[in-house]
CSV table of C-alpha atoms in Angstrom, one decimal:
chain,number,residue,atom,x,y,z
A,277,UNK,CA,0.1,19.2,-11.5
A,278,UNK,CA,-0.3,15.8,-12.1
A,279,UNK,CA,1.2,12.4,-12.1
A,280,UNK,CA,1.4,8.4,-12.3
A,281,UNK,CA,1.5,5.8,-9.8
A,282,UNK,CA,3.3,3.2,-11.8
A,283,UNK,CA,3.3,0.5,-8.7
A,284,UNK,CA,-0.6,1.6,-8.5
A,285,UNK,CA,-1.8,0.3,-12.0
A,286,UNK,CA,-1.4,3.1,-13.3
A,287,UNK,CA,-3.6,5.5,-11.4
A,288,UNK,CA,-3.8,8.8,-12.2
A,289,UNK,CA,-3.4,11.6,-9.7
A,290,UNK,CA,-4.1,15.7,-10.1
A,291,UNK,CA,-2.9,18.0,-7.5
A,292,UNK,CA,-4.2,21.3,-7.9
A,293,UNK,CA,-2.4,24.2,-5.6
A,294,UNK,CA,-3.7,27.4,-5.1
A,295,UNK,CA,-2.6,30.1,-2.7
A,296,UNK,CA,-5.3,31.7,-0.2
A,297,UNK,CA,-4.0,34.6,2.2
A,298,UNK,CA,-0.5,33.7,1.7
A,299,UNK,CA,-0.9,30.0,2.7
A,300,UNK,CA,-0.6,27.0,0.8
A,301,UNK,CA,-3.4,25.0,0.1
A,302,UNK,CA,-4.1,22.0,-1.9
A,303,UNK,CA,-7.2,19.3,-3.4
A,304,UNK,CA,-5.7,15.8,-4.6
A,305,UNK,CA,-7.9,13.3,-7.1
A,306,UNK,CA,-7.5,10.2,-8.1
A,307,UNK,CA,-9.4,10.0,-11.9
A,308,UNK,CA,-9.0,6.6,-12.2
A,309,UNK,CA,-11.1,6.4,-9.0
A,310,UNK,CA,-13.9,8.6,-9.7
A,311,UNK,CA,-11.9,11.8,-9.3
A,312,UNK,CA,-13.4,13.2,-5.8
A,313,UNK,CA,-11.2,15.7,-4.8
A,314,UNK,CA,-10.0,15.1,-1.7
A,315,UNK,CA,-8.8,18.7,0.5
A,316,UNK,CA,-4.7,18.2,1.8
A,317,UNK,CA,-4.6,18.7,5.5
A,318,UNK,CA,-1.6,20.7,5.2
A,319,UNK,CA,0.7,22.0,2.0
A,320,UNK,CA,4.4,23.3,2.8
A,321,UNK,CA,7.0,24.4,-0.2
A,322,UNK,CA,10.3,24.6,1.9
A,323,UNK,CA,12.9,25.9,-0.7
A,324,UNK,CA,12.8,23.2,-3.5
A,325,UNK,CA,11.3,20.4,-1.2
A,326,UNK,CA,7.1,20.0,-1.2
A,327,UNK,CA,5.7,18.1,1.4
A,328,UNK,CA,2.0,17.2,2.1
A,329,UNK,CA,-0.3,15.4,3.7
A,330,UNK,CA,-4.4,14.1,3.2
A,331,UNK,CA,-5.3,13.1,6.8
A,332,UNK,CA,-8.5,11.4,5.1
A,333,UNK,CA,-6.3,9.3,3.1
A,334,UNK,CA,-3.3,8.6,5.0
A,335,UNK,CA,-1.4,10.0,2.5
A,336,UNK,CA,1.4,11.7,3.1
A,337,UNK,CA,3.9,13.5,0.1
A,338,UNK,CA,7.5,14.5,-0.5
A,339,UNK,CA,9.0,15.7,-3.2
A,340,UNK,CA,11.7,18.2,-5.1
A,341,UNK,CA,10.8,20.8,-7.4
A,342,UNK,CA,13.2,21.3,-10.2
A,343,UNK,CA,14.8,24.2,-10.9
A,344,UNK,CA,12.7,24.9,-14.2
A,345,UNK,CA,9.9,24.8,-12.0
A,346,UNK,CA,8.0,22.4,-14.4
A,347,UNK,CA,8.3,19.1,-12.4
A,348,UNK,CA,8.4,17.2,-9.1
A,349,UNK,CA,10.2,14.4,-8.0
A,350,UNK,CA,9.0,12.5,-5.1
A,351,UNK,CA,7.1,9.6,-3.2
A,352,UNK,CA,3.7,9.8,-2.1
A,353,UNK,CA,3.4,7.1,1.1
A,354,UNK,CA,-0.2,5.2,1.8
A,355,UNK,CA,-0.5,3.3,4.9
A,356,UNK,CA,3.4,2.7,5.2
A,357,UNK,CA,3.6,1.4,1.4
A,358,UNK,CA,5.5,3.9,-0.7
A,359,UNK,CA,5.5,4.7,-4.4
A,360,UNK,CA,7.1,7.2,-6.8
A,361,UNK,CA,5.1,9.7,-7.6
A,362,UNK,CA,6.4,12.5,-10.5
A,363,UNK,CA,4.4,15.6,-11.0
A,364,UNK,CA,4.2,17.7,-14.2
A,365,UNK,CA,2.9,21.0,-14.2
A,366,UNK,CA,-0.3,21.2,-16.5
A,367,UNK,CA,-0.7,23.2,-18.9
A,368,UNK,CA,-4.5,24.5,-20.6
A,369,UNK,CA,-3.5,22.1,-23.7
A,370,UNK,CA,-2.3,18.8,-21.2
A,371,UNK,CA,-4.4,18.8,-18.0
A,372,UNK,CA,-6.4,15.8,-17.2
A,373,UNK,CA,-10.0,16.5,-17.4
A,374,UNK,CA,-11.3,15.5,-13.5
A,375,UNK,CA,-14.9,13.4,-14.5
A,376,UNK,CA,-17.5,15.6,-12.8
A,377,UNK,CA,-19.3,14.6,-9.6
A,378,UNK,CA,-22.0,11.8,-9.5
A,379,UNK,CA,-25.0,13.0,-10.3
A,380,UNK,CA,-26.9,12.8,-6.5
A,381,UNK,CA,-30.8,12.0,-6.0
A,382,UNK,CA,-33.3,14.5,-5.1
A,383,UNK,CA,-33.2,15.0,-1.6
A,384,UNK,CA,-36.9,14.7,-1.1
A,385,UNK,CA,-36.9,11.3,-3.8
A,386,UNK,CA,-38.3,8.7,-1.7
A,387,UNK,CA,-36.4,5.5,-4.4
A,388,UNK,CA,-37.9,1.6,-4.2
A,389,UNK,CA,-36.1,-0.1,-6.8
A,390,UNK,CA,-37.8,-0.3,-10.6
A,391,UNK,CA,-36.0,-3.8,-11.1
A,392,UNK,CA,-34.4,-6.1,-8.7
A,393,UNK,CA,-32.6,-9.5,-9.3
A,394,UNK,CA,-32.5,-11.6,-5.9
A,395,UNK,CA,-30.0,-15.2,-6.4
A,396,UNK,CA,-28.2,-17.0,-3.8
A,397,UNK,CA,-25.0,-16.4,-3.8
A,398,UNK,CA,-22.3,-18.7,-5.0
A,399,UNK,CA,-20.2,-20.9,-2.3
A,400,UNK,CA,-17.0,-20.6,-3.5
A,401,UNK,CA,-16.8,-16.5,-3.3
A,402,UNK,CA,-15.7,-14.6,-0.6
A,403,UNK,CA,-16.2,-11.2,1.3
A,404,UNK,CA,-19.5,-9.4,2.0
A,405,UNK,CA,-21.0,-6.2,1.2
A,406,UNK,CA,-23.4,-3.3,0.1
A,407,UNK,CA,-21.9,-0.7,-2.5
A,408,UNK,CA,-23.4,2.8,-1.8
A,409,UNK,CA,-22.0,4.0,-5.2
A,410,UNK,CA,-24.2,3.4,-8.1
A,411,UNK,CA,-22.4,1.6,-10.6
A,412,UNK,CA,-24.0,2.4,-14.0
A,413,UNK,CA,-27.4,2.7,-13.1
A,414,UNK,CA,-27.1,-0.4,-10.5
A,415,UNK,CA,-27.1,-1.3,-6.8
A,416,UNK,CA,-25.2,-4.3,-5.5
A,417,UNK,CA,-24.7,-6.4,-2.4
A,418,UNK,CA,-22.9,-9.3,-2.2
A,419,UNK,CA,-23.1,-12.1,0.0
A,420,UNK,CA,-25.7,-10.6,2.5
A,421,UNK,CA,-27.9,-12.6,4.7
A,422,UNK,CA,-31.4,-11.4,4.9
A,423,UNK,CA,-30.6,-10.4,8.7
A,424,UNK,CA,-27.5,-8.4,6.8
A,425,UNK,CA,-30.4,-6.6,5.0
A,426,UNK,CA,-32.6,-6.1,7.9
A,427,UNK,CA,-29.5,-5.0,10.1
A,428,UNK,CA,-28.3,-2.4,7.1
A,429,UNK,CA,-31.9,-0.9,6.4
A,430,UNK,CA,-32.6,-0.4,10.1
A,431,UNK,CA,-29.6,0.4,11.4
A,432,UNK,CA,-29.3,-2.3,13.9
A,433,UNK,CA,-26.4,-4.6,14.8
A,434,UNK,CA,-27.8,-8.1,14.4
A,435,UNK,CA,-27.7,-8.5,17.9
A,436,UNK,CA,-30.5,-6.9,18.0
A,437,UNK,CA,-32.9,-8.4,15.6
A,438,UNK,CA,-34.9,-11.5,17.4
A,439,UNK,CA,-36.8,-14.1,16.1
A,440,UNK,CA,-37.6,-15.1,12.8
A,441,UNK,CA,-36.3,-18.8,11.3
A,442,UNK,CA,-32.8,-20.1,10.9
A,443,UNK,CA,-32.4,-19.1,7.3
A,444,UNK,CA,-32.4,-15.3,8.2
A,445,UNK,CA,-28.8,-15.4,9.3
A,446,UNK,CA,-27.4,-18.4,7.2
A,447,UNK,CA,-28.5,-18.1,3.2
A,448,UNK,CA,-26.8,-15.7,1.5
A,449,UNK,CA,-28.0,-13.7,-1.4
A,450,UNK,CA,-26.7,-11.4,-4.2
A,451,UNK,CA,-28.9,-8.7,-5.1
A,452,UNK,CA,-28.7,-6.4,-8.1
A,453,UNK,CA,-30.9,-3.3,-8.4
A,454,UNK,CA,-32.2,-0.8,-10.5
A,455,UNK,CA,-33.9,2.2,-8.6
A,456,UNK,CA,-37.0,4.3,-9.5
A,457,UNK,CA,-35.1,7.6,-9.5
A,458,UNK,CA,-31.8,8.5,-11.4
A,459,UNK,CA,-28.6,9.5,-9.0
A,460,UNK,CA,-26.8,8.7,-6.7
A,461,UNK,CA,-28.5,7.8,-3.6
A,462,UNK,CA,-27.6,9.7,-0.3
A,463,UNK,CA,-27.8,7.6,2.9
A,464,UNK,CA,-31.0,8.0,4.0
A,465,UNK,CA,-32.4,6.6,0.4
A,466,UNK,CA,-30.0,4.0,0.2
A,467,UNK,CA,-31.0,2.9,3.1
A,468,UNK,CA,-35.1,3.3,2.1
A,469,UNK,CA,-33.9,1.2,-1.1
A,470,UNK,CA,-33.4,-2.0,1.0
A,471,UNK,CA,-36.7,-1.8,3.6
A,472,UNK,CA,-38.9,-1.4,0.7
A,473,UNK,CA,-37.1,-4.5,-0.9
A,474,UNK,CA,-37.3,-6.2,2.3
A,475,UNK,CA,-41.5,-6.1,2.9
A,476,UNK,CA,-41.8,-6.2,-0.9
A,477,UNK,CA,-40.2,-9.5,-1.9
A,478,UNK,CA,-39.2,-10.8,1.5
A,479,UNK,CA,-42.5,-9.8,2.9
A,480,UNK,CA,-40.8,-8.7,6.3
A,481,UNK,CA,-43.3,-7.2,9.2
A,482,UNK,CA,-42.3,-6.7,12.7
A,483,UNK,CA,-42.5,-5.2,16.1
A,484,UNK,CA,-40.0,-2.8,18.3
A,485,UNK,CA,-39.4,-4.1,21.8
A,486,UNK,CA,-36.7,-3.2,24.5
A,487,UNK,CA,-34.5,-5.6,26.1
A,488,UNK,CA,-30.9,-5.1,28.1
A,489,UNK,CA,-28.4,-6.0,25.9
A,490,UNK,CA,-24.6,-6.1,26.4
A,491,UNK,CA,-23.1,-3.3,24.3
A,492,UNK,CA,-20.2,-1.4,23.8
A,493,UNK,CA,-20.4,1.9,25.2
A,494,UNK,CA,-18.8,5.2,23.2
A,495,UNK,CA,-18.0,8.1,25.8
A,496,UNK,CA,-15.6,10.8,25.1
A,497,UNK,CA,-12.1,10.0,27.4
A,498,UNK,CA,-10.5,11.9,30.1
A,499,UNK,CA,-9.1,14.4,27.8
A,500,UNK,CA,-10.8,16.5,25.2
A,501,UNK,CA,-11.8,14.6,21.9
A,502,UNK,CA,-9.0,14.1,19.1
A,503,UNK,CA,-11.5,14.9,16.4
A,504,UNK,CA,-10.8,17.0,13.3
A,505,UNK,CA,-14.1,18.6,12.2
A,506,UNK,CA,-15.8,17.8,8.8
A,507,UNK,CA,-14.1,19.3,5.4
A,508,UNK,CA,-17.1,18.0,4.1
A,509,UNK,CA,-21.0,19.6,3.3
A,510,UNK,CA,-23.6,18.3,5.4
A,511,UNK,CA,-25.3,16.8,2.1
A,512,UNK,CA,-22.0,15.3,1.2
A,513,UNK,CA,-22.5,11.1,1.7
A,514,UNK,CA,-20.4,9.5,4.9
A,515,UNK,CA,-17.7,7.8,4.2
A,516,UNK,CA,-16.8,4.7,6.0
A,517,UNK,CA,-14.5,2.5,4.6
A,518,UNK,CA,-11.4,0.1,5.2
A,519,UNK,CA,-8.1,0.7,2.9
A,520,UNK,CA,-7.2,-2.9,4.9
A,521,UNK,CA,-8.4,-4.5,8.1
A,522,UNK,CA,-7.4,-2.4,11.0
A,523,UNK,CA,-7.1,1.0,8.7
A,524,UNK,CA,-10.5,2.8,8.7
A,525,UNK,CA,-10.6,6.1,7.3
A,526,UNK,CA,-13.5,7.6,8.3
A,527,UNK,CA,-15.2,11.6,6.6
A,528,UNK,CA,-18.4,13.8,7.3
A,529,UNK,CA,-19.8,11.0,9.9
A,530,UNK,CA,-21.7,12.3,13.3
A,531,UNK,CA,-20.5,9.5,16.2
A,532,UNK,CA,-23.9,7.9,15.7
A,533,UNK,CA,-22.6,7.0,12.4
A,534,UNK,CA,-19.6,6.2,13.7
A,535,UNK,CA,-21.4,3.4,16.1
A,536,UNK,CA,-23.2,2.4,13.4
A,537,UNK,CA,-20.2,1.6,11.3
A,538,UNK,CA,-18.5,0.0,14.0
A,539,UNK,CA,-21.6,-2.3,15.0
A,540,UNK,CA,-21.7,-3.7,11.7
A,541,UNK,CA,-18.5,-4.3,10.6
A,542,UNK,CA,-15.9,-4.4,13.8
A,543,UNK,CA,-18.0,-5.3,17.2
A,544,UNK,CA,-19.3,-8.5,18.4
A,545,UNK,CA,-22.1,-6.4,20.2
A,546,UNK,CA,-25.0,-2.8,19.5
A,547,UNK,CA,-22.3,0.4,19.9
A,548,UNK,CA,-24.0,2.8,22.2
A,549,UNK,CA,-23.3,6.8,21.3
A,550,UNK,CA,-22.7,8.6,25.1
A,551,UNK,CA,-20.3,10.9,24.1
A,552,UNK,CA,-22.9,14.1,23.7
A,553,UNK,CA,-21.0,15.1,20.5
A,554,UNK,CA,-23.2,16.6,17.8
A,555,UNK,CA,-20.3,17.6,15.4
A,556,UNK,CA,-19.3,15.5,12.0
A,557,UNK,CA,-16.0,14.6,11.9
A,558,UNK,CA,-12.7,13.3,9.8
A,559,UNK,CA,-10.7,11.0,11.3
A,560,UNK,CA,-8.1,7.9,10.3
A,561,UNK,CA,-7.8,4.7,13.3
A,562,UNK,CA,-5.4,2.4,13.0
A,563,UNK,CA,-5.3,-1.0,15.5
A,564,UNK,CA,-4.1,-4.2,15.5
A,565,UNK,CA,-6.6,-7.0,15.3
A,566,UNK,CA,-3.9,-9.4,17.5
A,567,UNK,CA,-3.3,-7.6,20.5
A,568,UNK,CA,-0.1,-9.7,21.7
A,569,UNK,CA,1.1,-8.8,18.4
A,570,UNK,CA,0.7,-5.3,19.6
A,571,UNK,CA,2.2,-5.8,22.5
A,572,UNK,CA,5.1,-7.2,21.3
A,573,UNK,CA,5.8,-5.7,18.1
A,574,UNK,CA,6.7,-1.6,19.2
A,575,UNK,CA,6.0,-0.4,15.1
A,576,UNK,CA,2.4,-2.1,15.6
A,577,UNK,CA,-0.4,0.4,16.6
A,578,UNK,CA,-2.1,-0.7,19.5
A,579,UNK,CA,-5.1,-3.0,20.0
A,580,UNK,CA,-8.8,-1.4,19.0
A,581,UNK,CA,-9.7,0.2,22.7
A,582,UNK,CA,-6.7,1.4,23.1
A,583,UNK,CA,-6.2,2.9,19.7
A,584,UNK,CA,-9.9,4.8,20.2
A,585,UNK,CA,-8.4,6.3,23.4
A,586,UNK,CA,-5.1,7.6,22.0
A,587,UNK,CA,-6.1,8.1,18.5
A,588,UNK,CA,-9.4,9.9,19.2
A,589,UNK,CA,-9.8,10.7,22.7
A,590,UNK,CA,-13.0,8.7,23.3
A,591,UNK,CA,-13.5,5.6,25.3
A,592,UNK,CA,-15.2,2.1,24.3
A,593,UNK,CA,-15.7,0.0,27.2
A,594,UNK,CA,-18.2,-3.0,28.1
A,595,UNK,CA,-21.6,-2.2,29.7
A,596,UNK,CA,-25.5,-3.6,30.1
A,597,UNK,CA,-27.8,-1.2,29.0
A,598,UNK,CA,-31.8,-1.4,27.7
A,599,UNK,CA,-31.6,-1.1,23.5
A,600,UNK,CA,-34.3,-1.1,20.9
A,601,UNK,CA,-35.0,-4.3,19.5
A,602,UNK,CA,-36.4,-5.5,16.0
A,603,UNK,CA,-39.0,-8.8,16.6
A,604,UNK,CA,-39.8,-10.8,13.2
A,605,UNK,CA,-43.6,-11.3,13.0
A,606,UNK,CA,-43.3,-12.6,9.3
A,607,UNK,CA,-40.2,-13.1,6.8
A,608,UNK,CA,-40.1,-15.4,3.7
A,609,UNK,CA,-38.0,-16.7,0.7
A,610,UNK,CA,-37.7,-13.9,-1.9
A,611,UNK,CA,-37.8,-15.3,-5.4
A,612,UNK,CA,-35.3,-14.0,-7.7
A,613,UNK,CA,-37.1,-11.7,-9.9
């Protein structure tokens, strides 16, 4: 089957529907978005009516089926907007062609980058960011201080990286680069990517220390954890990402990766992983950033700690606790090329 989001620029979307033991089941892909095929987390046809849902997306679907059986009409609903959504059925002579997967890296590729461009970045644009996904054959950040950099390649909130001169957390840089090896990058090498830029062309050495730090602790609640295990292969990258502030949808991520995400892009302060779970998980939280909104408004969801308690069944509380720290020896001005 597939379909149009008209209100969506157009974006193209293929449901494919099989049948498995008498159950429904269904894969939904967006080709104008790469095409990934994205498992629903549950299919029902009740008479004429389908209905489904992609937890991973917060998508949810409901539509009729004609009675010629050759077309759907319903509304597919994203994060509380909703948009028409017709399906066709395909035929061998119609179907959208899905664009195959990115081509990934070796696994044991250890990348540096072949060419990298290093400029400050311009005053007057906004938002901040790596991009995982190769575009072309390029890597991009935008907007990242070198202590963005360090943070990224280490895996470290900035928190805990001490030392070093003023400039590390206040001048910005845009950085575009070609790596050694062809694919996509998984996380570990996306990762490598950036230290070997950073003691290459920022000439960055330092030491590991412990100090007590305030952090935010992760434990798992009262109650068992709300945490739908991965649909994902262990190979397949982590996803992390923010359809708007407050929506994270998060796939195929341990809870250290989990922290991680949440120390560099949510928290004020190093997330600590005490929860014991080993698992990878799916899982959509939603919170409001103004918690007397939440308070007020009934609709809202609640603010971030509560939302992990009810939403996933862990905990995230305040605590002291000894964490690795990064100290700067030596860092300098890269030049751009």
């Amino acid at each position: 089957w597939h379909g149009t989001l008209k209100e969506n620029n157009g974006a193209r979307i293929v449901l494919q529907i099989s049948q498995e033991d008498g159950r429904l089941k269904a894969v939904w892909s967006n080709i104008d978005r790469g095409g990934e095929p994205v498992p629903a987390t549950s299919i029902a046809l009740q008479g004429q009516v389908l209905k489904f849902s992609i937890g991973a997306l917060n998508i949810t679907y409901v539509g009729t089926l004609r009675p010629d059986g050759l077309s759907i009409s319903g509304e597919q609903t994203q994060d509380g907007q909703t948009q028409s959504l017709n399906l066709e059925r395909a035929s061998a002579e119609n179907a959208w062609v899905i664009p195959p997967p990115p081509q990934q890296m070796p696994e044991d590729a250890s990348p540096r980058f072949d060419v990298a461009t290093i400029k400050p970045s311009k005053e007057d644009v906004e938002g901040r960011g790596f991009s995982s996904m190769i575009l072309g054959s390029h890597v991009i950040t935008v907007n990242t201080t070198t202590k963005n950099l360090i943070a990224f390649a280490y895996r470290l909130h900035p928190k805990q990286i001490v030392g070093g001169p003023e400039w590390l957390g206040t001048d910005k840089f845009d950085i575009v680069g070609v790596p050694d090896v062809a694919g996509r990058p998984n996380d570990k090498q996306f990762r490598m990517l950036f230290q070997v830029l950073l003691t290459e062309r920022f000439k960055l050495a330092f030491h590991h220390d412990t100090q007590e730090l305030s952090v935010y602790s992760l434990t798992v609640a009262k109650d068992d954890p709300r945490l739908a295990t991965t649909i994902h292969k262990p190979n397949d990258p982590v996803d992390f990402s923010f359809r708007k502030l407050g929506a994270l949808s998060v796939a195929n991520a341990t809870m250290r990766d989990f922290c991680e995400g949440m120390q560099a892009g949510v928290t004020d302060r190093p997330v600590v992983d005490q929860t014991r779970l080993t698992g990878r998980y799916d899982f959509i939280l939603n919170w409001t950033l103004d918690d007397l909104r939440a308070a007020n408004d009934p609709s809202a969801p609640p603010g971030l700690f509560t939302a992990i308690q009810e939403q996933l069944g862990l905990k995230l509380q305040p605590a002291k606790a000894p964490a690795d720290v990064t100290v700067i020896d030596h860092v300098e001005h890269p030049s751009e090329n």
